[in-house]
PDB file of N, CA and C in Angstrom:
ATOM      1  N   UNK S   1       0.785  -1.219  -0.065  1.00 75.00           N
ATOM      2  CA  UNK S   1       0.130  -0.140   0.100  1.00 75.00           C
ATOM      3  C   UNK S   1       0.907   1.174  -0.094  1.00 75.00           C
ATOM      4  N   UNK S   2       1.819   1.166   0.503  1.00 85.00           N
ATOM      5  CA  UNK S   2       3.024   2.235   0.426  1.00 85.00           C
ATOM      6  C   UNK S   2       3.727   2.314  -0.952  1.00 85.00           C
ATOM      7  N   UNK S   3       3.750   1.668  -1.500  1.00 90.00           N
ATOM      8  CA  UNK S   3       4.222   1.847  -2.892  1.00 90.00           C
ATOM      9  C   UNK S   3       3.256   2.519  -3.605  1.00 90.00           C
ATOM     10  N   UNK S   4       2.026   1.884  -3.782  1.00 85.00           N
ATOM     11  CA  UNK S   4       0.705   2.532  -4.468  1.00 85.00           C
ATOM     12  C   UNK S   4       0.674   4.024  -3.842  1.00 85.00           C
ATOM     13  N   UNK S   5       0.582   4.398  -2.842  1.00 84.00           N
ATOM     14  CA  UNK S   5       0.331   5.643  -2.053  1.00 84.00           C
ATOM     15  C   UNK S   5       1.713   6.716  -2.788  1.00 84.00           C
ATOM     16  N   UNK S   6       2.956   6.145  -2.750  1.00 89.00           N
ATOM     17  CA  UNK S   6       4.026   6.866  -3.232  1.00 89.00           C
ATOM     18  C   UNK S   6       3.720   7.225  -4.812  1.00 89.00           C
ATOM     19  N   UNK S   7       3.272   6.152  -5.567  1.00 88.00           N
ATOM     20  CA  UNK S   7       3.108   6.385  -6.901  1.00 88.00           C
ATOM     21  C   UNK S   7       1.775   7.633  -7.102  1.00 88.00           C
ATOM     22  N   UNK S   8       0.810   7.189  -6.320  1.00 84.00           N
ATOM     23  CA  UNK S   8      -0.394   8.349  -6.438  1.00 84.00           C
ATOM     24  C   UNK S   8       0.387   9.555  -6.026  1.00 84.00           C
ATOM     25  N   UNK S   9       1.259   9.805  -5.311  1.00 87.00           N
ATOM     26  CA  UNK S   9       1.371  10.914  -4.837  1.00 87.00           C
ATOM     27  C   UNK S   9       2.362  11.618  -5.943  1.00 87.00           C
ATOM     28  N   UNK S  10       3.107  10.688  -6.559  1.00 89.00           N
ATOM     29  CA  UNK S  10       3.986  11.393  -7.635  1.00 89.00           C
ATOM     30  C   UNK S  10       3.009  11.924  -8.672  1.00 89.00           C
ATOM     31  N   UNK S  11       1.847  11.294  -8.675  1.00 89.00           N
ATOM     32  CA  UNK S  11       0.765  11.585  -9.838  1.00 89.00           C
ATOM     33  C   UNK S  11       0.047  12.881  -9.537  1.00 89.00           C
ATOM     34  N   UNK S  12       0.331  13.242  -8.225  1.00 91.00           N
ATOM     35  CA  UNK S  12      -0.584  14.434  -7.637  1.00 91.00           C
ATOM     36  C   UNK S  12      -1.795  14.149  -7.445  1.00 91.00           C
ATOM     37  N   UNK S  13      -2.171  13.062  -6.900  1.00 90.00           N
ATOM     38  CA  UNK S  13      -3.615  12.340  -6.409  1.00 90.00           C
ATOM     39  C   UNK S  13      -3.519  11.307  -5.279  1.00 90.00           C
ATOM     40  N   UNK S  14      -4.263  11.066  -4.590  1.00 92.00           N
ATOM     41  CA  UNK S  14      -4.373  10.005  -3.610  1.00 92.00           C
ATOM     42  C   UNK S  14      -5.375   8.947  -3.890  1.00 92.00           C
ATOM     43  N   UNK S  15      -5.369   7.872  -2.989  1.00 91.00           N
ATOM     44  CA  UNK S  15      -6.058   6.680  -3.031  1.00 91.00           C
ATOM     45  C   UNK S  15      -7.778   6.930  -2.919  1.00 91.00           C
ATOM     46  N   UNK S  16      -8.201   7.802  -2.176  1.00 92.00           N
ATOM     47  CA  UNK S  16      -9.469   8.513  -2.179  1.00 92.00           C
ATOM     48  C   UNK S  16     -10.057   9.015  -3.099  1.00 92.00           C
ATOM     49  N   UNK S  17      -9.113  10.007  -3.765  1.00 93.00           N
ATOM     50  CA  UNK S  17      -9.811  10.620  -4.992  1.00 93.00           C
ATOM     51  C   UNK S  17      -9.809   9.687  -6.178  1.00 93.00           C
ATOM     52  N   UNK S  18      -8.879   8.714  -6.209  1.00 94.00           N
ATOM     53  CA  UNK S  18      -9.186   7.544  -7.451  1.00 94.00           C
ATOM     54  C   UNK S  18     -10.531   6.731  -6.966  1.00 94.00           C
ATOM     55  N   UNK S  19     -10.625   6.543  -5.683  1.00 95.00           N
ATOM     56  CA  UNK S  19     -11.700   5.636  -5.489  1.00 95.00           C
ATOM     57  C   UNK S  19     -13.064   6.459  -5.857  1.00 95.00           C
ATOM     58  N   UNK S  20     -13.120   7.641  -5.159  1.00 96.00           N
ATOM     59  CA  UNK S  20     -14.411   8.630  -5.439  1.00 96.00           C
ATOM     60  C   UNK S  20     -14.447   8.870  -7.052  1.00 96.00           C
ATOM     61  N   UNK S  21     -13.381   8.788  -7.686  1.00 96.00           N
ATOM     62  CA  UNK S  21     -13.783   9.310  -9.117  1.00 96.00           C
ATOM     63  C   UNK S  21     -14.247   7.781  -9.864  1.00 96.00           C
ATOM     64  N   UNK S  22     -13.643   6.695  -9.295  1.00 97.00           N
ATOM     65  CA  UNK S  22     -14.542   5.286 -10.072  1.00 97.00           C
ATOM     66  C   UNK S  22     -15.707   4.981  -9.641  1.00 97.00           C
ATOM     67  N   UNK S  23     -16.159   5.403  -8.421  1.00 98.00           N
ATOM     68  CA  UNK S  23     -17.480   5.590  -7.865  1.00 98.00           C
ATOM     69  C   UNK S  23     -18.477   6.506  -8.638  1.00 98.00           C
ATOM     70  N   UNK S  24     -17.872   7.504  -8.926  1.00 98.00           N
ATOM     71  CA  UNK S  24     -18.764   8.940  -9.408  1.00 98.00           C
ATOM     72  C   UNK S  24     -18.902   7.930 -10.892  1.00 98.00           C
ATOM     73  N   UNK S  25     -17.862   7.751 -11.447  1.00 98.00           N
ATOM     74  CA  UNK S  25     -18.209   6.953 -12.939  1.00 98.00           C
ATOM     75  C   UNK S  25     -18.919   6.056 -13.185  1.00 98.00           C
ATOM     76  N   UNK S  26     -18.925   5.058 -12.158  1.00 98.00           N
ATOM     77  CA  UNK S  26     -19.879   4.022 -12.225  1.00 98.00           C
ATOM     78  C   UNK S  26     -21.360   4.140 -12.127  1.00 98.00           C
ATOM     79  N   UNK S  27     -21.231   4.980 -11.047  1.00 98.00           N
ATOM     80  CA  UNK S  27     -22.679   5.402 -10.701  1.00 98.00           C
ATOM     81  C   UNK S  27     -23.539   5.919 -11.871  1.00 98.00           C
ATOM     82  N   UNK S  28     -22.781   7.194 -12.736  1.00 97.00           N
ATOM     83  CA  UNK S  28     -23.154   7.593 -13.539  1.00 97.00           C
ATOM     84  C   UNK S  28     -23.584   6.726 -14.597  1.00 97.00           C
ATOM     85  N   UNK S  29     -22.981   5.699 -14.798  1.00 97.00           N
ATOM     86  CA  UNK S  29     -23.023   5.018 -16.157  1.00 97.00           C
ATOM     87  C   UNK S  29     -24.222   4.027 -15.471  1.00 97.00           C
ATOM     88  N   UNK S  30     -24.286   3.460 -14.418  1.00 97.00           N
ATOM     89  CA  UNK S  30     -25.277   2.674 -14.081  1.00 97.00           C
ATOM     90  C   UNK S  30     -26.914   3.207 -14.113  1.00 97.00           C
ATOM     91  N   UNK S  31     -26.504   4.646 -13.613  1.00 97.00           N
ATOM     92  CA  UNK S  31     -28.122   5.378 -13.893  1.00 97.00           C
ATOM     93  C   UNK S  31     -28.535   5.663 -15.393  1.00 97.00           C
ATOM     94  N   UNK S  32     -27.563   5.521 -15.997  1.00 95.00           N
ATOM     95  CA  UNK S  32     -28.113   6.192 -17.447  1.00 95.00           C
ATOM     96  C   UNK S  32     -28.093   5.014 -18.053  1.00 95.00           C
ATOM     97  N   UNK S  33     -27.336   3.573 -18.082  1.00 95.00           N
ATOM     98  CA  UNK S  33     -27.348   2.677 -18.954  1.00 95.00           C
ATOM     99  C   UNK S  33     -28.125   1.292 -18.245  1.00 95.00           C
ATOM    100  N   UNK S  34     -28.659   1.694 -17.006  1.00 95.00           N
ATOM    101  CA  UNK S  34     -29.466   0.262 -16.626  1.00 95.00           C
ATOM    102  C   UNK S  34     -30.471   0.937 -15.789  1.00 95.00           C
ATOM    103  N   UNK S  35     -31.434  -0.049 -15.544  1.00 94.00           N
ATOM    104  CA  UNK S  35     -32.499   0.192 -14.586  1.00 94.00           C
ATOM    105  C   UNK S  35     -32.495  -0.195 -13.325  1.00 94.00           C
ATOM    106  N   UNK S  36     -31.054  -0.573 -12.682  1.00 96.00           N
ATOM    107  CA  UNK S  36     -30.802  -1.015 -11.296  1.00 96.00           C
ATOM    108  C   UNK S  36     -31.515  -0.250 -10.395  1.00 96.00           C
ATOM    109  N   UNK S  37     -31.676  -0.700  -9.108  1.00 97.00           N
ATOM    110  CA  UNK S  37     -32.479   0.029  -8.136  1.00 97.00           C
ATOM    111  C   UNK S  37     -31.165   1.032  -7.498  1.00 97.00           C
ATOM    112  N   UNK S  38     -31.438   1.959  -6.996  1.00 97.00           N
ATOM    113  CA  UNK S  38     -30.511   2.738  -6.626  1.00 97.00           C
ATOM    114  C   UNK S  38     -30.005   2.208  -5.239  1.00 97.00           C
ATOM    115  N   UNK S  39     -30.854   1.463  -4.259  1.00 97.00           N
ATOM    116  CA  UNK S  39     -29.887   0.518  -3.546  1.00 97.00           C
ATOM    117  C   UNK S  39     -29.173  -0.272  -3.929  1.00 97.00           C
ATOM    118  N   UNK S  40     -29.153  -0.982  -4.953  1.00 98.00           N
ATOM    119  CA  UNK S  40     -28.307  -1.896  -5.597  1.00 98.00           C
ATOM    120  C   UNK S  40     -26.721  -1.445  -6.066  1.00 98.00           C
ATOM    121  N   UNK S  41     -27.157  -0.288  -6.633  1.00 98.00           N
ATOM    122  CA  UNK S  41     -25.925   0.962  -7.168  1.00 98.00           C
ATOM    123  C   UNK S  41     -25.069   0.941  -5.884  1.00 98.00           C
ATOM    124  N   UNK S  42     -25.598   1.527  -4.929  1.00 98.00           N
ATOM    125  CA  UNK S  42     -25.241   1.809  -3.463  1.00 98.00           C
ATOM    126  C   UNK S  42     -24.412   0.804  -2.738  1.00 98.00           C
ATOM    127  N   UNK S  43     -24.935  -0.150  -3.112  1.00 98.00           N
ATOM    128  CA  UNK S  43     -24.432  -1.462  -2.634  1.00 98.00           C
ATOM    129  C   UNK S  43     -23.052  -2.068  -3.372  1.00 98.00           C
ATOM    130  N   UNK S  44     -23.404  -2.130  -4.437  1.00 97.00           N
ATOM    131  CA  UNK S  44     -22.025  -2.629  -5.317  1.00 97.00           C
ATOM    132  C   UNK S  44     -20.986  -1.648  -5.377  1.00 97.00           C
ATOM    133  N   UNK S  45     -21.104  -0.043  -4.968  1.00 97.00           N
ATOM    134  CA  UNK S  45     -20.172   0.759  -4.756  1.00 97.00           C
ATOM    135  C   UNK S  45     -19.835   0.591  -3.573  1.00 97.00           C
ATOM    136  N   UNK S  46     -20.073   0.075  -2.439  1.00 97.00           N
ATOM    137  CA  UNK S  46     -19.644  -0.303  -1.235  1.00 97.00           C
ATOM    138  C   UNK S  46     -20.062   0.994  -0.073  1.00 97.00           C
ATOM    139  N   UNK S  47     -21.115   1.706  -0.714  1.00 97.00           N
ATOM    140  CA  UNK S  47     -21.660   2.597   0.264  1.00 97.00           C
ATOM    141  C   UNK S  47     -22.704   1.709   1.175  1.00 97.00           C
ATOM    142  N   UNK S  48     -22.730   2.663   2.543  1.00 97.00           N
ATOM    143  CA  UNK S  48     -23.362   1.624   3.548  1.00 97.00           C
ATOM    144  C   UNK S  48     -24.794   1.693   3.619  1.00 97.00           C
ATOM    145  N   UNK S  49     -25.460   2.623   2.527  1.00 97.00           N
ATOM    146  CA  UNK S  49     -26.807   2.641   2.311  1.00 97.00           C
ATOM    147  C   UNK S  49     -27.164   3.977   1.289  1.00 97.00           C
ATOM    148  N   UNK S  50     -28.447   3.796   0.970  1.00 97.00           N
ATOM    149  CA  UNK S  50     -28.717   4.737  -0.163  1.00 97.00           C
ATOM    150  C   UNK S  50     -28.225   6.287   0.210  1.00 97.00           C
ATOM    151  N   UNK S  51     -28.681   6.868   1.233  1.00 98.00           N
ATOM    152  CA  UNK S  51     -28.380   8.282   1.979  1.00 98.00           C
ATOM    153  C   UNK S  51     -26.808   8.460   1.767  1.00 98.00           C
ATOM    154  N   UNK S  52     -25.976   7.393   2.000  1.00 97.00           N
ATOM    155  CA  UNK S  52     -24.428   7.804   1.844  1.00 97.00           C
ATOM    156  C   UNK S  52     -24.153   8.000   0.215  1.00 97.00           C
ATOM    157  N   UNK S  53     -24.702   7.207  -0.580  1.00 98.00           N
ATOM    158  CA  UNK S  53     -24.436   7.475  -1.986  1.00 98.00           C
ATOM    159  C   UNK S  53     -24.901   8.761  -2.550  1.00 98.00           C
ATOM    160  N   UNK S  54     -26.050   8.953  -1.997  1.00 98.00           N
ATOM    161  CA  UNK S  54     -27.016  10.122  -2.374  1.00 98.00           C
ATOM    162  C   UNK S  54     -26.159  11.366  -1.882  1.00 98.00           C
ATOM    163  N   UNK S  55     -25.562  11.472  -0.963  1.00 98.00           N
ATOM    164  CA  UNK S  55     -24.838  12.564  -0.322  1.00 98.00           C
ATOM    165  C   UNK S  55     -23.516  12.598  -1.307  1.00 98.00           C
ATOM    166  N   UNK S  56     -22.924  11.656  -1.615  1.00 98.00           N
ATOM    167  CA  UNK S  56     -21.580  11.762  -2.458  1.00 98.00           C
ATOM    168  C   UNK S  56     -21.905  12.265  -3.988  1.00 98.00           C
ATOM    169  N   UNK S  57     -23.251  11.460  -4.440  1.00 98.00           N
ATOM    170  CA  UNK S  57     -23.540  11.917  -5.599  1.00 98.00           C
ATOM    171  C   UNK S  57     -24.080  13.413  -5.926  1.00 98.00           C
ATOM    172  N   UNK S  58     -24.467  13.809  -4.863  1.00 97.00           N
ATOM    173  CA  UNK S  58     -25.020  15.192  -4.967  1.00 97.00           C
ATOM    174  C   UNK S  58     -23.890  16.044  -4.858  1.00 97.00           C
ATOM    175  N   UNK S  59     -22.588  15.735  -3.929  1.00 97.00           N
ATOM    176  CA  UNK S  59     -21.582  16.494  -3.985  1.00 97.00           C
ATOM    177  C   UNK S  59     -20.637  16.394  -5.260  1.00 97.00           C
ATOM    178  N   UNK S  60     -20.910  15.200  -6.022  1.00 96.00           N
ATOM    179  CA  UNK S  60     -20.155  14.983  -7.351  1.00 96.00           C
ATOM    180  C   UNK S  60     -20.794  15.823  -8.441  1.00 96.00           C
ATOM    181  N   UNK S  61     -22.184  15.796  -8.676  1.00 95.00           N
ATOM    182  CA  UNK S  61     -22.624  16.234  -9.660  1.00 95.00           C
ATOM    183  C   UNK S  61     -23.927  17.207  -9.342  1.00 95.00           C
ATOM    184  N   UNK S  62     -24.117  17.774  -8.100  1.00 96.00           N
ATOM    185  CA  UNK S  62     -25.134  18.673  -7.778  1.00 96.00           C
ATOM    186  C   UNK S  62     -26.410  18.137  -7.598  1.00 96.00           C
ATOM    187  N   UNK S  63     -26.751  16.801  -8.127  1.00 96.00           N
ATOM    188  CA  UNK S  63     -28.046  16.315  -7.951  1.00 96.00           C
ATOM    189  C   UNK S  63     -28.255  15.104  -7.378  1.00 96.00           C
ATOM    190  N   UNK S  64     -29.236  14.563  -6.910  1.00 97.00           N
ATOM    191  CA  UNK S  64     -29.568  13.219  -6.181  1.00 97.00           C
ATOM    192  C   UNK S  64     -29.290  12.352  -7.390  1.00 97.00           C
ATOM    193  N   UNK S  65     -29.069  11.082  -7.055  1.00 97.00           N
ATOM    194  CA  UNK S  65     -29.096   9.919  -8.022  1.00 97.00           C
ATOM    195  C   UNK S  65     -30.455   9.954  -8.887  1.00 97.00           C
ATOM    196  N   UNK S  66     -31.565   9.659  -8.122  1.00 96.00           N
ATOM    197  CA  UNK S  66     -32.823   9.756  -8.675  1.00 96.00           C
ATOM    198  C   UNK S  66     -33.124  10.997  -9.679  1.00 96.00           C
ATOM    199  N   UNK S  67     -32.689  12.176  -9.274  1.00 96.00           N
ATOM    200  CA  UNK S  67     -32.958  13.262 -10.025  1.00 96.00           C
ATOM    201  C   UNK S  67     -32.175  13.229 -11.413  1.00 96.00           C
ATOM    202  N   UNK S  68     -30.702  12.564 -11.137  1.00 96.00           N
ATOM    203  CA  UNK S  68     -30.158  12.671 -12.389  1.00 96.00           C
ATOM    204  C   UNK S  68     -30.625  11.822 -13.207  1.00 96.00           C
ATOM    205  N   UNK S  69     -30.782  10.597 -12.809  1.00 95.00           N
ATOM    206  CA  UNK S  69     -31.401   9.516 -13.599  1.00 95.00           C
ATOM    207  C   UNK S  69     -32.810  10.123 -14.311  1.00 95.00           C
ATOM    208  N   UNK S  70     -33.779  10.618 -13.605  1.00 94.00           N
ATOM    209  CA  UNK S  70     -34.641  11.251 -14.208  1.00 94.00           C
ATOM    210  C   UNK S  70     -34.745  12.253 -15.482  1.00 94.00           C
ATOM    211  N   UNK S  71     -33.453  13.077 -14.680  1.00 93.00           N
ATOM    212  CA  UNK S  71     -33.221  13.893 -15.806  1.00 93.00           C
ATOM    213  C   UNK S  71     -32.575  13.416 -17.368  1.00 93.00           C
ATOM    214  N   UNK S  72     -31.811  12.278 -17.144  1.00 88.00           N
ATOM    215  CA  UNK S  72     -31.153  11.729 -18.153  1.00 88.00           C
ATOM    216  C   UNK S  72     -32.201  10.854 -19.111  1.00 88.00           C
ATOM    217  N   UNK S  73     -33.288  10.306 -18.357  1.00 81.00           N
ATOM    218  CA  UNK S  73     -34.301   9.477 -19.247  1.00 81.00           C
ATOM    219  C   UNK S  73     -35.095  10.522 -19.885  1.00 81.00           C
ATOM    220  N   UNK S  74     -35.411  11.858 -19.280  1.00 83.00           N
ATOM    221  CA  UNK S  74     -36.394  12.717 -20.025  1.00 83.00           C
ATOM    222  C   UNK S  74     -35.802  13.283 -21.324  1.00 83.00           C
ATOM    223  N   UNK S  75     -34.300  13.315 -21.073  1.00 74.00           N
ATOM    224  CA  UNK S  75     -33.526  13.935 -22.241  1.00 74.00           C
ATOM    225  C   UNK S  75     -33.402  13.105 -23.226  1.00 74.00           C
ATOM    226  N   UNK S  76     -33.463  11.707 -23.233  1.00 65.00           N
ATOM    227  CA  UNK S  76     -33.243  10.489 -24.302  1.00 65.00           C
ATOM    228  C   UNK S  76     -35.053  10.620 -24.858  1.00 65.00           C
ATOM    229  N   UNK S  77     -36.061  11.073 -24.277  1.00 60.00           N
ATOM    230  CA  UNK S  77     -37.325  10.767 -24.593  1.00 60.00           C
ATOM    231  C   UNK S  77     -37.537  12.096 -25.672  1.00 60.00           C
ATOM    232  N   UNK S  78     -36.744  13.044 -26.058  1.00 51.00           N
ATOM    233  CA  UNK S  78     -36.961  14.166 -26.584  1.00 51.00           C
ATOM    234  C   UNK S  78     -36.670  13.966 -27.981  1.00 51.00           C
TER     235      UNK S  78
END
């Protein structure tokens, strides 16, 4: 783990940032490309519950997962 931390530091990032980026990207893809329940997405990403995913997702995108999905599906229907 120390070697990984050292390499990430050289690249100007850290493990939590990489983890958050992966979680954000996975959540966005799951919301736009599937009909998985939000609780299933939260579980797959290792969040304690849906509320934790919702807080993180809102921080990343400015919207809740449900609002994001609804906006994306509304855009596809046009």
